[in-house]
């Protein structure tokens, strides 16, 4: 799909559903995540944004994280009141009864492609620039780049010209990888869009540090999430 067409509106509901998958540890979910999701929802006229907390991340020992149930609970609270934001259990990592297993984005995207398989359905993978720059460490990342469009949200300190360096040259649509619009990189089957309207300094690391030091996190996470963290005495 062309970069221009991929950005066209929710107007074409009959033409298919426009879905973004937004994965992360969400440890905890914060206002930066919601700013990213809102900006993507607006620019790409998304019908739904699936927030997908990962139960057992490939690159982090799960023992370093609060239990999945807490992180999922906070994501669900943060999605409440946003009609298009959905808390997803797709990467809970325990649904098959065989015990915990590591989840990979490439498998998750395939799963959603099976679910959203009508003509005109369009999947986006939504992530921050720091995550995109780590992509080469992800399982089958070249396959992943072929499977769906990417929306990369800028983060403070990030330089947009670094995005291209992560992409294997053979995946680019042309040697220059130039797309019809400057904020996108055209790949052979998909596009990577830069979402540069987000400028949030909030990070989960900062939220956790503040809580560890007994400082306020007011204004950094949604009020319901702040209440949950306090009631459950998380990150103390
Ligand atoms: P941590 O500080 O623990 O590394 P985080 O704040 O980056 O966490 P994650 O759950 O790892 O949160 O993030 C999920 C996704 O959201 C990642 O792709 C990350 O890059 C992106 N993201 C998180 N915060 C922001 C932000 N402030 N601006 C843009 N993208 C963000």
PDB file of C-alpha atoms and ligand atoms in Angstrom:
ATOM      1  CA  UNK A   1       0.000   0.000   0.000  1.00  0.00           C
ATOM      2  CA  UNK A   2       1.287   3.454  -0.841  1.00  0.00           C
ATOM      3  CA  UNK A   3       2.281   5.824   1.920  1.00  0.00           C
ATOM      4  CA  UNK A   4      -0.481   8.242   0.914  1.00  0.00           C
ATOM      5  CA  UNK A   5      -3.204   5.587   0.870  1.00  0.00           C
ATOM      6  CA  UNK A   6      -2.081   4.126   4.169  1.00  0.00           C
ATOM      7  CA  UNK A   7      -2.725   7.483   5.810  1.00  0.00           C
ATOM      8  CA  UNK A   8      -6.167   8.010   4.343  1.00  0.00           C
ATOM      9  CA  UNK A   9      -9.110   8.351   6.675  1.00  0.00           C
ATOM     10  CA  UNK A  10     -11.503   6.328   8.678  1.00  0.00           C
ATOM     11  CA  UNK A  11     -13.864   7.454   5.924  1.00  0.00           C
ATOM     12  CA  UNK A  12     -13.391   4.111   4.239  1.00  0.00           C
ATOM     13  CA  UNK A  13     -14.877   1.957   7.022  1.00  0.00           C
ATOM     14  CA  UNK A  14     -16.412  -0.369   4.450  1.00  0.00           C
ATOM     15  CA  UNK A  15     -12.965  -0.730   2.927  1.00  0.00           C
ATOM     16  CA  UNK A  16     -11.578  -2.322   6.059  1.00  0.00           C
ATOM     17  CA  UNK A  17     -10.477  -1.842   9.630  1.00  0.00           C
ATOM     18  CA  UNK A  18      -7.434   0.218  10.540  1.00  0.00           C
ATOM     19  CA  UNK A  19      -5.730  -1.359  13.506  1.00  0.00           C
ATOM     20  CA  UNK A  20      -2.551  -0.501  15.420  1.00  0.00           C
ATOM     21  CA  UNK A  21      -0.705  -2.931  17.665  1.00  0.00           C
ATOM     22  CA  UNK A  22       1.123  -1.180  20.478  1.00  0.00           C
ATOM     23  CA  UNK A  23       3.290  -3.558  22.511  1.00  0.00           C
ATOM     24  CA  UNK A  24       5.497  -2.925  25.499  1.00  0.00           C
ATOM     25  CA  UNK A  25       6.254  -3.910  29.053  1.00  0.00           C
ATOM     26  CA  UNK A  26       3.978  -1.082  30.247  1.00  0.00           C
ATOM     27  CA  UNK A  27       5.784  -1.093  33.583  1.00  0.00           C
ATOM     28  CA  UNK A  28       3.715   0.980  34.201  1.00  0.00           C
ATOM     29  CA  UNK A  29       1.669   2.500  31.369  1.00  0.00           C
ATOM     30  CA  UNK A  30       2.076   6.297  31.403  1.00  0.00           C
ATOM     31  CA  UNK A  31       0.881   9.445  29.662  1.00  0.00           C
ATOM     32  CA  UNK A  32       3.670   9.189  27.059  1.00  0.00           C
ATOM     33  CA  UNK A  33       2.136   5.929  25.818  1.00  0.00           C
ATOM     34  CA  UNK A  34      -1.308   7.506  25.625  1.00  0.00           C
ATOM     35  CA  UNK A  35       0.044  10.570  23.780  1.00  0.00           C
ATOM     36  CA  UNK A  36       1.622   8.250  21.209  1.00  0.00           C
ATOM     37  CA  UNK A  37      -1.589   6.249  20.775  1.00  0.00           C
ATOM     38  CA  UNK A  38      -3.721   9.388  20.448  1.00  0.00           C
ATOM     39  CA  UNK A  39      -1.404  10.972  17.890  1.00  0.00           C
ATOM     40  CA  UNK A  40      -1.361   7.758  15.841  1.00  0.00           C
ATOM     41  CA  UNK A  41      -5.139   7.382  16.128  1.00  0.00           C
ATOM     42  CA  UNK A  42      -5.595  10.882  14.743  1.00  0.00           C
ATOM     43  CA  UNK A  43      -3.028  10.853  11.940  1.00  0.00           C
ATOM     44  CA  UNK A  44      -3.783   7.348  10.673  1.00  0.00           C
ATOM     45  CA  UNK A  45      -7.529   7.465  11.419  1.00  0.00           C
ATOM     46  CA  UNK A  46      -7.289   4.245  13.376  1.00  0.00           C
ATOM     47  CA  UNK A  47     -10.365   2.260  14.302  1.00  0.00           C
ATOM     48  CA  UNK A  48      -8.610   0.545  17.207  1.00  0.00           C
ATOM     49  CA  UNK A  49      -5.310   0.660  19.052  1.00  0.00           C
ATOM     50  CA  UNK A  50      -4.491  -2.604  20.819  1.00  0.00           C
ATOM     51  CA  UNK A  51      -2.265  -2.082  23.851  1.00  0.00           C
ATOM     52  CA  UNK A  52      -0.408  -5.372  24.274  1.00  0.00           C
ATOM     53  CA  UNK A  53       1.533  -5.755  27.515  1.00  0.00           C
ATOM     54  CA  UNK A  54       4.086  -8.518  27.189  1.00  0.00           C
ATOM     55  CA  UNK A  55       4.013 -11.213  29.860  1.00  0.00           C
ATOM     56  CA  UNK A  56       7.528 -12.520  29.327  1.00  0.00           C
ATOM     57  CA  UNK A  57       9.651 -10.152  27.264  1.00  0.00           C
ATOM     58  CA  UNK A  58      12.442 -11.738  25.194  1.00  0.00           C
ATOM     59  CA  UNK A  59      15.079  -9.223  26.334  1.00  0.00           C
ATOM     60  CA  UNK A  60      14.297  -8.859  30.042  1.00  0.00           C
ATOM     61  CA  UNK A  61      13.962 -11.474  32.808  1.00  0.00           C
ATOM     62  CA  UNK A  62      10.267 -11.603  33.717  1.00  0.00           C
ATOM     63  CA  UNK A  63      11.342 -11.735  37.388  1.00  0.00           C
ATOM     64  CA  UNK A  64      12.458  -8.086  37.045  1.00  0.00           C
ATOM     65  CA  UNK A  65       8.884  -7.060  36.282  1.00  0.00           C
ATOM     66  CA  UNK A  66       5.769  -6.792  38.417  1.00  0.00           C
ATOM     67  CA  UNK A  67       3.371  -9.649  37.632  1.00  0.00           C
ATOM     68  CA  UNK A  68       1.633  -9.447  34.265  1.00  0.00           C
ATOM     69  CA  UNK A  69      -1.726  -9.133  36.024  1.00  0.00           C
ATOM     70  CA  UNK A  70      -0.741  -5.770  37.536  1.00  0.00           C
ATOM     71  CA  UNK A  71       0.640  -4.391  34.274  1.00  0.00           C
ATOM     72  CA  UNK A  72      -2.409  -5.593  32.349  1.00  0.00           C
ATOM     73  CA  UNK A  73      -4.710  -4.150  35.027  1.00  0.00           C
ATOM     74  CA  UNK A  74      -3.101  -0.739  34.662  1.00  0.00           C
ATOM     75  CA  UNK A  75      -3.315  -0.884  30.862  1.00  0.00           C
ATOM     76  CA  UNK A  76      -7.015  -1.754  31.138  1.00  0.00           C
ATOM     77  CA  UNK A  77      -7.592   1.194  33.496  1.00  0.00           C
ATOM     78  CA  UNK A  78      -5.715   3.534  31.135  1.00  0.00           C
ATOM     79  CA  UNK A  79      -7.826   2.370  28.177  1.00  0.00           C
ATOM     80  CA  UNK A  80     -11.093   2.924  30.044  1.00  0.00           C
ATOM     81  CA  UNK A  81     -12.989   5.844  28.558  1.00  0.00           C
ATOM     82  CA  UNK A  82     -11.109   5.695  25.243  1.00  0.00           C
ATOM     83  CA  UNK A  83     -13.542   3.991  22.840  1.00  0.00           C
ATOM     84  CA  UNK A  84     -10.796   2.985  20.407  1.00  0.00           C
ATOM     85  CA  UNK A  85      -8.177   1.819  22.910  1.00  0.00           C
ATOM     86  CA  UNK A  86      -8.252  -1.895  23.739  1.00  0.00           C
ATOM     87  CA  UNK A  87      -6.244  -3.737  26.400  1.00  0.00           C
ATOM     88  CA  UNK A  88      -5.086  -6.990  24.824  1.00  0.00           C
ATOM     89  CA  UNK A  89      -4.153 -10.319  26.402  1.00  0.00           C
ATOM     90  CA  UNK A  90      -2.415 -11.459  23.213  1.00  0.00           C
ATOM     91  CA  UNK A  91       1.028 -11.534  24.837  1.00  0.00           C
ATOM     92  CA  UNK A  92       0.054 -12.701  28.322  1.00  0.00           C
ATOM     93  CA  UNK A  93       2.211 -15.731  27.532  1.00  0.00           C
ATOM     94  CA  UNK A  94       0.103 -18.242  29.430  1.00  0.00           C
ATOM     95  CA  UNK A  95      -3.069 -18.781  27.429  1.00  0.00           C
ATOM     96  CA  UNK A  96      -2.260 -22.287  26.187  1.00  0.00           C
ATOM     97  CA  UNK A  97      -2.029 -23.782  29.662  1.00  0.00           C
ATOM     98  CA  UNK A  98       1.535 -24.969  28.976  1.00  0.00           C
ATOM     99  CA  UNK A  99       3.047 -22.466  31.387  1.00  0.00           C
ATOM    100  CA  UNK A 100       4.749 -19.169  30.712  1.00  0.00           C
ATOM    101  CA  UNK A 101       6.318 -18.629  27.321  1.00  0.00           C
ATOM    102  CA  UNK A 102       8.204 -15.776  25.699  1.00  0.00           C
ATOM    103  CA  UNK A 103       6.207 -13.779  23.146  1.00  0.00           C
ATOM    104  CA  UNK A 104       7.625 -12.444  19.919  1.00  0.00           C
ATOM    105  CA  UNK A 105       6.155  -9.539  17.971  1.00  0.00           C
ATOM    106  CA  UNK A 106       6.395 -11.393  14.677  1.00  0.00           C
ATOM    107  CA  UNK A 107       4.047 -14.088  16.047  1.00  0.00           C
ATOM    108  CA  UNK A 108       1.686 -11.506  17.509  1.00  0.00           C
ATOM    109  CA  UNK A 109       1.396  -9.698  14.177  1.00  0.00           C
ATOM    110  CA  UNK A 110       0.646 -13.001  12.432  1.00  0.00           C
ATOM    111  CA  UNK A 111      -2.058 -13.694  15.020  1.00  0.00           C
ATOM    112  CA  UNK A 112      -3.711 -10.322  14.417  1.00  0.00           C
ATOM    113  CA  UNK A 113      -3.441 -10.775  10.644  1.00  0.00           C
ATOM    114  CA  UNK A 114      -5.520 -13.944  11.017  1.00  0.00           C
ATOM    115  CA  UNK A 115      -8.119 -12.000  12.976  1.00  0.00           C
ATOM    116  CA  UNK A 116      -8.145  -8.931  10.703  1.00  0.00           C
ATOM    117  CA  UNK A 117      -8.124 -10.683   7.358  1.00  0.00           C
ATOM    118  CA  UNK A 118     -10.937  -8.961   5.471  1.00  0.00           C
ATOM    119  CA  UNK A 119     -10.126  -7.151   2.241  1.00  0.00           C
ATOM    120  CA  UNK A 120      -8.992  -3.651   3.085  1.00  0.00           C
ATOM    121  CA  UNK A 121      -8.056  -4.384   6.700  1.00  0.00           C
ATOM    122  CA  UNK A 122      -4.846  -2.589   7.546  1.00  0.00           C
ATOM    123  CA  UNK A 123      -2.436  -3.377  10.383  1.00  0.00           C
ATOM    124  CA  UNK A 124       0.149  -1.022  11.811  1.00  0.00           C
ATOM    125  CA  UNK A 125       2.840  -1.812  14.355  1.00  0.00           C
ATOM    126  CA  UNK A 126       3.178   1.169  16.694  1.00  0.00           C
ATOM    127  CA  UNK A 127       6.344   1.740  18.703  1.00  0.00           C
ATOM    128  CA  UNK A 128       8.710   4.404  19.987  1.00  0.00           C
ATOM    129  CA  UNK A 129      11.883   5.378  18.160  1.00  0.00           C
ATOM    130  CA  UNK A 130      14.118   3.803  20.832  1.00  0.00           C
ATOM    131  CA  UNK A 131      12.393   0.445  20.299  1.00  0.00           C
ATOM    132  CA  UNK A 132      12.637   0.719  16.532  1.00  0.00           C
ATOM    133  CA  UNK A 133      16.379   1.340  16.782  1.00  0.00           C
ATOM    134  CA  UNK A 134      16.686  -1.976  18.683  1.00  0.00           C
ATOM    135  CA  UNK A 135      14.824  -3.852  15.983  1.00  0.00           C
ATOM    136  CA  UNK A 136      17.795  -5.871  14.733  1.00  0.00           C
ATOM    137  CA  UNK A 137      17.724  -7.779  18.047  1.00  0.00           C
ATOM    138  CA  UNK A 138      14.113  -8.877  17.548  1.00  0.00           C
ATOM    139  CA  UNK A 139      13.190 -12.352  16.334  1.00  0.00           C
ATOM    140  CA  UNK A 140      12.745 -12.461  12.535  1.00  0.00           C
ATOM    141  CA  UNK A 141      12.731  -8.684  12.355  1.00  0.00           C
ATOM    142  CA  UNK A 142      13.100  -8.669   8.577  1.00  0.00           C
ATOM    143  CA  UNK A 143       9.938 -10.791   8.297  1.00  0.00           C
ATOM    144  CA  UNK A 144       8.221  -8.475  10.754  1.00  0.00           C
ATOM    145  CA  UNK A 145       9.101  -5.439   8.607  1.00  0.00           C
ATOM    146  CA  UNK A 146       7.502  -7.225   5.641  1.00  0.00           C
ATOM    147  CA  UNK A 147       4.286  -8.085   7.490  1.00  0.00           C
ATOM    148  CA  UNK A 148       2.773  -4.673   8.263  1.00  0.00           C
ATOM    149  CA  UNK A 149       3.368  -0.935   8.210  1.00  0.00           C
ATOM    150  CA  UNK A 150       5.227   0.625  11.107  1.00  0.00           C
ATOM    151  CA  UNK A 151       4.444   3.854  12.934  1.00  0.00           C
ATOM    152  CA  UNK A 152       7.515   5.087  14.792  1.00  0.00           C
ATOM    153  CA  UNK A 153       6.864   7.744  17.440  1.00  0.00           C
ATOM    154  CA  UNK A 154       9.693  10.177  18.052  1.00  0.00           C
ATOM    155  CA  UNK A 155      11.173  10.447  21.535  1.00  0.00           C
ATOM    156  CA  UNK A 156      13.232  13.327  22.915  1.00  0.00           C
ATOM    157  CA  UNK A 157      16.838  13.145  21.734  1.00  0.00           C
ATOM    158  CA  UNK A 158      16.063  10.893  18.793  1.00  0.00           C
ATOM    159  CA  UNK A 159      17.281  11.762  15.279  1.00  0.00           C
ATOM    160  CA  UNK A 160      14.929  10.706  12.497  1.00  0.00           C
ATOM    161  CA  UNK A 161      17.784   9.997  10.047  1.00  0.00           C
ATOM    162  CA  UNK A 162      18.851   7.063  12.230  1.00  0.00           C
ATOM    163  CA  UNK A 163      15.675   5.075  11.424  1.00  0.00           C
ATOM    164  CA  UNK A 164      16.849   4.126   7.964  1.00  0.00           C
ATOM    165  CA  UNK A 165      20.095   2.629   9.324  1.00  0.00           C
ATOM    166  CA  UNK A 166      18.176  -0.147  11.083  1.00  0.00           C
ATOM    167  CA  UNK A 167      16.500  -1.362   7.906  1.00  0.00           C
ATOM    168  CA  UNK A 168      18.354  -3.992   5.858  1.00  0.00           C
ATOM    169  CA  UNK A 169      18.980  -2.447   2.402  1.00  0.00           C
ATOM    170  CA  UNK A 170      17.349  -5.376   0.608  1.00  0.00           C
ATOM    171  CA  UNK A 171      14.031  -4.549   2.298  1.00  0.00           C
ATOM    172  CA  UNK A 172      13.961  -1.010   0.921  1.00  0.00           C
ATOM    173  CA  UNK A 173      11.667  -0.332  -2.029  1.00  0.00           C
ATOM    174  CA  UNK A 174      14.388   1.524  -3.900  1.00  0.00           C
ATOM    175  CA  UNK A 175      18.065   2.254  -3.232  1.00  0.00           C
ATOM    176  CA  UNK A 176      17.153   5.579  -1.658  1.00  0.00           C
ATOM    177  CA  UNK A 177      14.048   4.169   0.004  1.00  0.00           C
ATOM    178  CA  UNK A 178      12.321   7.446  -0.757  1.00  0.00           C
ATOM    179  CA  UNK A 179       8.582   7.506  -0.129  1.00  0.00           C
ATOM    180  CA  UNK A 180       5.991   9.889  -1.595  1.00  0.00           C
ATOM    181  CA  UNK A 181       6.121  11.852   1.633  1.00  0.00           C
ATOM    182  CA  UNK A 182       9.163  12.856   3.614  1.00  0.00           C
ATOM    183  CA  UNK A 183       8.091  11.360   6.934  1.00  0.00           C
ATOM    184  CA  UNK A 184       7.972   7.806   5.580  1.00  0.00           C
ATOM    185  CA  UNK A 185      10.396   5.192   4.359  1.00  0.00           C
ATOM    186  CA  UNK A 186       9.045   2.931   1.622  1.00  0.00           C
ATOM    187  CA  UNK A 187       9.970  -0.723   2.026  1.00  0.00           C
ATOM    188  CA  UNK A 188       9.344  -3.339  -0.663  1.00  0.00           C
ATOM    189  CA  UNK A 189       5.982  -4.426   0.826  1.00  0.00           C
ATOM    190  CA  UNK A 190       5.317  -1.940   3.619  1.00  0.00           C
ATOM    191  CA  UNK A 191       6.147   1.554   4.885  1.00  0.00           C
ATOM    192  CA  UNK A 192       7.732   2.977   8.010  1.00  0.00           C
ATOM    193  CA  UNK A 193       6.020   6.201   9.057  1.00  0.00           C
ATOM    194  CA  UNK A 194       7.550   8.694  11.439  1.00  0.00           C
ATOM    195  CA  UNK A 195       5.115  10.151  13.943  1.00  0.00           C
ATOM    196  CA  UNK A 196       6.927  13.311  14.945  1.00  0.00           C
ATOM    197  CA  UNK A 197       4.053  15.176  16.562  1.00  0.00           C
ATOM    198  CA  UNK A 198       4.689  13.471  19.922  1.00  0.00           C
ATOM    199  CA  UNK A 199       7.115  15.124  22.299  1.00  0.00           C
ATOM    200  CA  UNK A 200       6.661  13.419  25.651  1.00  0.00           C
ATOM    201  CA  UNK A 201       9.533  13.110  28.100  1.00  0.00           C
ATOM    202  CA  UNK A 202       7.668  10.620  30.281  1.00  0.00           C
ATOM    203  CA  UNK A 203       9.245   7.186  30.651  1.00  0.00           C
ATOM    204  CA  UNK A 204       8.324   4.189  32.789  1.00  0.00           C
ATOM    205  CA  UNK A 205      11.864   4.249  34.203  1.00  0.00           C
ATOM    206  CA  UNK A 206      11.282   7.756  35.540  1.00  0.00           C
ATOM    207  CA  UNK A 207       7.891   6.797  36.991  1.00  0.00           C
ATOM    208  CA  UNK A 208       9.413   3.780  38.793  1.00  0.00           C
ATOM    209  CA  UNK A 209      12.359   5.815  40.120  1.00  0.00           C
ATOM    210  CA  UNK A 210      10.066   8.481  41.515  1.00  0.00           C
ATOM    211  CA  UNK A 211       7.979   5.868  43.297  1.00  0.00           C
ATOM    212  CA  UNK A 212      11.080   4.137  44.686  1.00  0.00           C
ATOM    213  CA  UNK A 213      12.126   7.493  46.150  1.00  0.00           C
ATOM    214  CA  UNK A 214       8.656   8.227  47.509  1.00  0.00           C
ATOM    215  CA  UNK A 215       8.075  11.058  45.044  1.00  0.00           C
ATOM    216  CA  UNK A 216       4.826  11.984  43.328  1.00  0.00           C
ATOM    217  CA  UNK A 217       3.917  10.616  39.901  1.00  0.00           C
ATOM    218  CA  UNK A 218       0.917  12.905  39.585  1.00  0.00           C
ATOM    219  CA  UNK A 219       0.520  14.039  35.973  1.00  0.00           C
ATOM    220  CA  UNK A 220       2.773  11.300  34.618  1.00  0.00           C
ATOM    221  CA  UNK A 221       0.236   8.458  34.585  1.00  0.00           C
ATOM    222  CA  UNK A 222      -3.566   8.502  34.195  1.00  0.00           C
ATOM    223  CA  UNK A 223      -5.342   9.204  37.530  1.00  0.00           C
ATOM    224  CA  UNK A 224      -6.855   5.697  37.685  1.00  0.00           C
ATOM    225  CA  UNK A 225      -3.392   4.171  37.202  1.00  0.00           C
ATOM    226  CA  UNK A 226      -1.942   6.399  39.926  1.00  0.00           C
ATOM    227  CA  UNK A 227      -4.714   5.243  42.251  1.00  0.00           C
ATOM    228  CA  UNK A 228      -4.057   1.591  41.370  1.00  0.00           C
ATOM    229  CA  UNK A 229      -0.308   1.925  41.988  1.00  0.00           C
ATOM    230  CA  UNK A 230      -0.941   3.526  45.366  1.00  0.00           C
ATOM    231  CA  UNK A 231      -3.571   1.000  46.460  1.00  0.00           C
ATOM    232  CA  UNK A 232      -1.385  -1.955  45.429  1.00  0.00           C
ATOM    233  CA  UNK A 233       1.776  -0.303  46.785  1.00  0.00           C
ATOM    234  CA  UNK A 234       3.651  -1.075  43.560  1.00  0.00           C
ATOM    235  CA  UNK A 235       7.258  -0.009  42.908  1.00  0.00           C
ATOM    236  CA  UNK A 236       8.032   0.794  46.565  1.00  0.00           C
TER     237      UNK A 236
HETATM  238  P1  LIG B   1      11.168   1.898  30.230  1.00  0.00           P
HETATM  239  O1  LIG B   1      11.469   3.295  30.689  1.00  0.00           O
HETATM  240  O2  LIG B   1      10.930   0.915  31.334  1.00  0.00           O
HETATM  241  O3  LIG B   1      12.160   1.398  29.202  1.00  0.00           O
HETATM  242  P2  LIG B   1       9.097   2.886  28.399  1.00  0.00           P
HETATM  243  O4  LIG B   1       8.623   4.147  29.034  1.00  0.00           O
HETATM  244  O5  LIG B   1       9.980   3.004  27.198  1.00  0.00           O
HETATM  245  O6  LIG B   1       9.751   1.919  29.481  1.00  0.00           O
HETATM  246  P3  LIG B   1       7.652   0.628  27.291  1.00  0.00           P
HETATM  247  O7  LIG B   1       6.552  -0.126  27.931  1.00  0.00           O
HETATM  248  O8  LIG B   1       8.962  -0.037  27.138  1.00  0.00           O
HETATM  249  O9  LIG B   1       7.814   2.030  28.086  1.00  0.00           O
HETATM  250  O10 LIG B   1       7.175   1.256  25.932  1.00  0.00           O
HETATM  251  C1  LIG B   1       6.289   0.665  25.019  1.00  0.00           C
HETATM  252  C2  LIG B   1       6.488   1.425  23.713  1.00  0.00           C
HETATM  253  O11 LIG B   1       6.167   2.804  23.894  1.00  0.00           O
HETATM  254  C3  LIG B   1       7.949   1.386  23.246  1.00  0.00           C
HETATM  255  O12 LIG B   1       7.952   1.201  21.853  1.00  0.00           O
HETATM  256  C4  LIG B   1       8.472   2.772  23.606  1.00  0.00           C
HETATM  257  O13 LIG B   1       9.492   3.190  22.721  1.00  0.00           O
HETATM  258  C5  LIG B   1       7.236   3.629  23.465  1.00  0.00           C
HETATM  259  N1  LIG B   1       7.265   4.807  24.325  1.00  0.00           N
HETATM  260  C6  LIG B   1       7.274   4.825  25.675  1.00  0.00           C
HETATM  261  N2  LIG B   1       7.294   6.086  26.136  1.00  0.00           N
HETATM  262  C7  LIG B   1       7.314   6.904  25.051  1.00  0.00           C
HETATM  263  C8  LIG B   1       7.365   8.332  24.878  1.00  0.00           C
HETATM  264  N3  LIG B   1       7.418   9.158  25.923  1.00  0.00           N
HETATM  265  N4  LIG B   1       7.375   8.815  23.616  1.00  0.00           N
HETATM  266  C9  LIG B   1       7.345   7.962  22.544  1.00  0.00           C
HETATM  267  N5  LIG B   1       7.302   6.605  22.648  1.00  0.00           N
HETATM  268  C10 LIG B   1       7.286   6.074  23.882  1.00  0.00           C
END
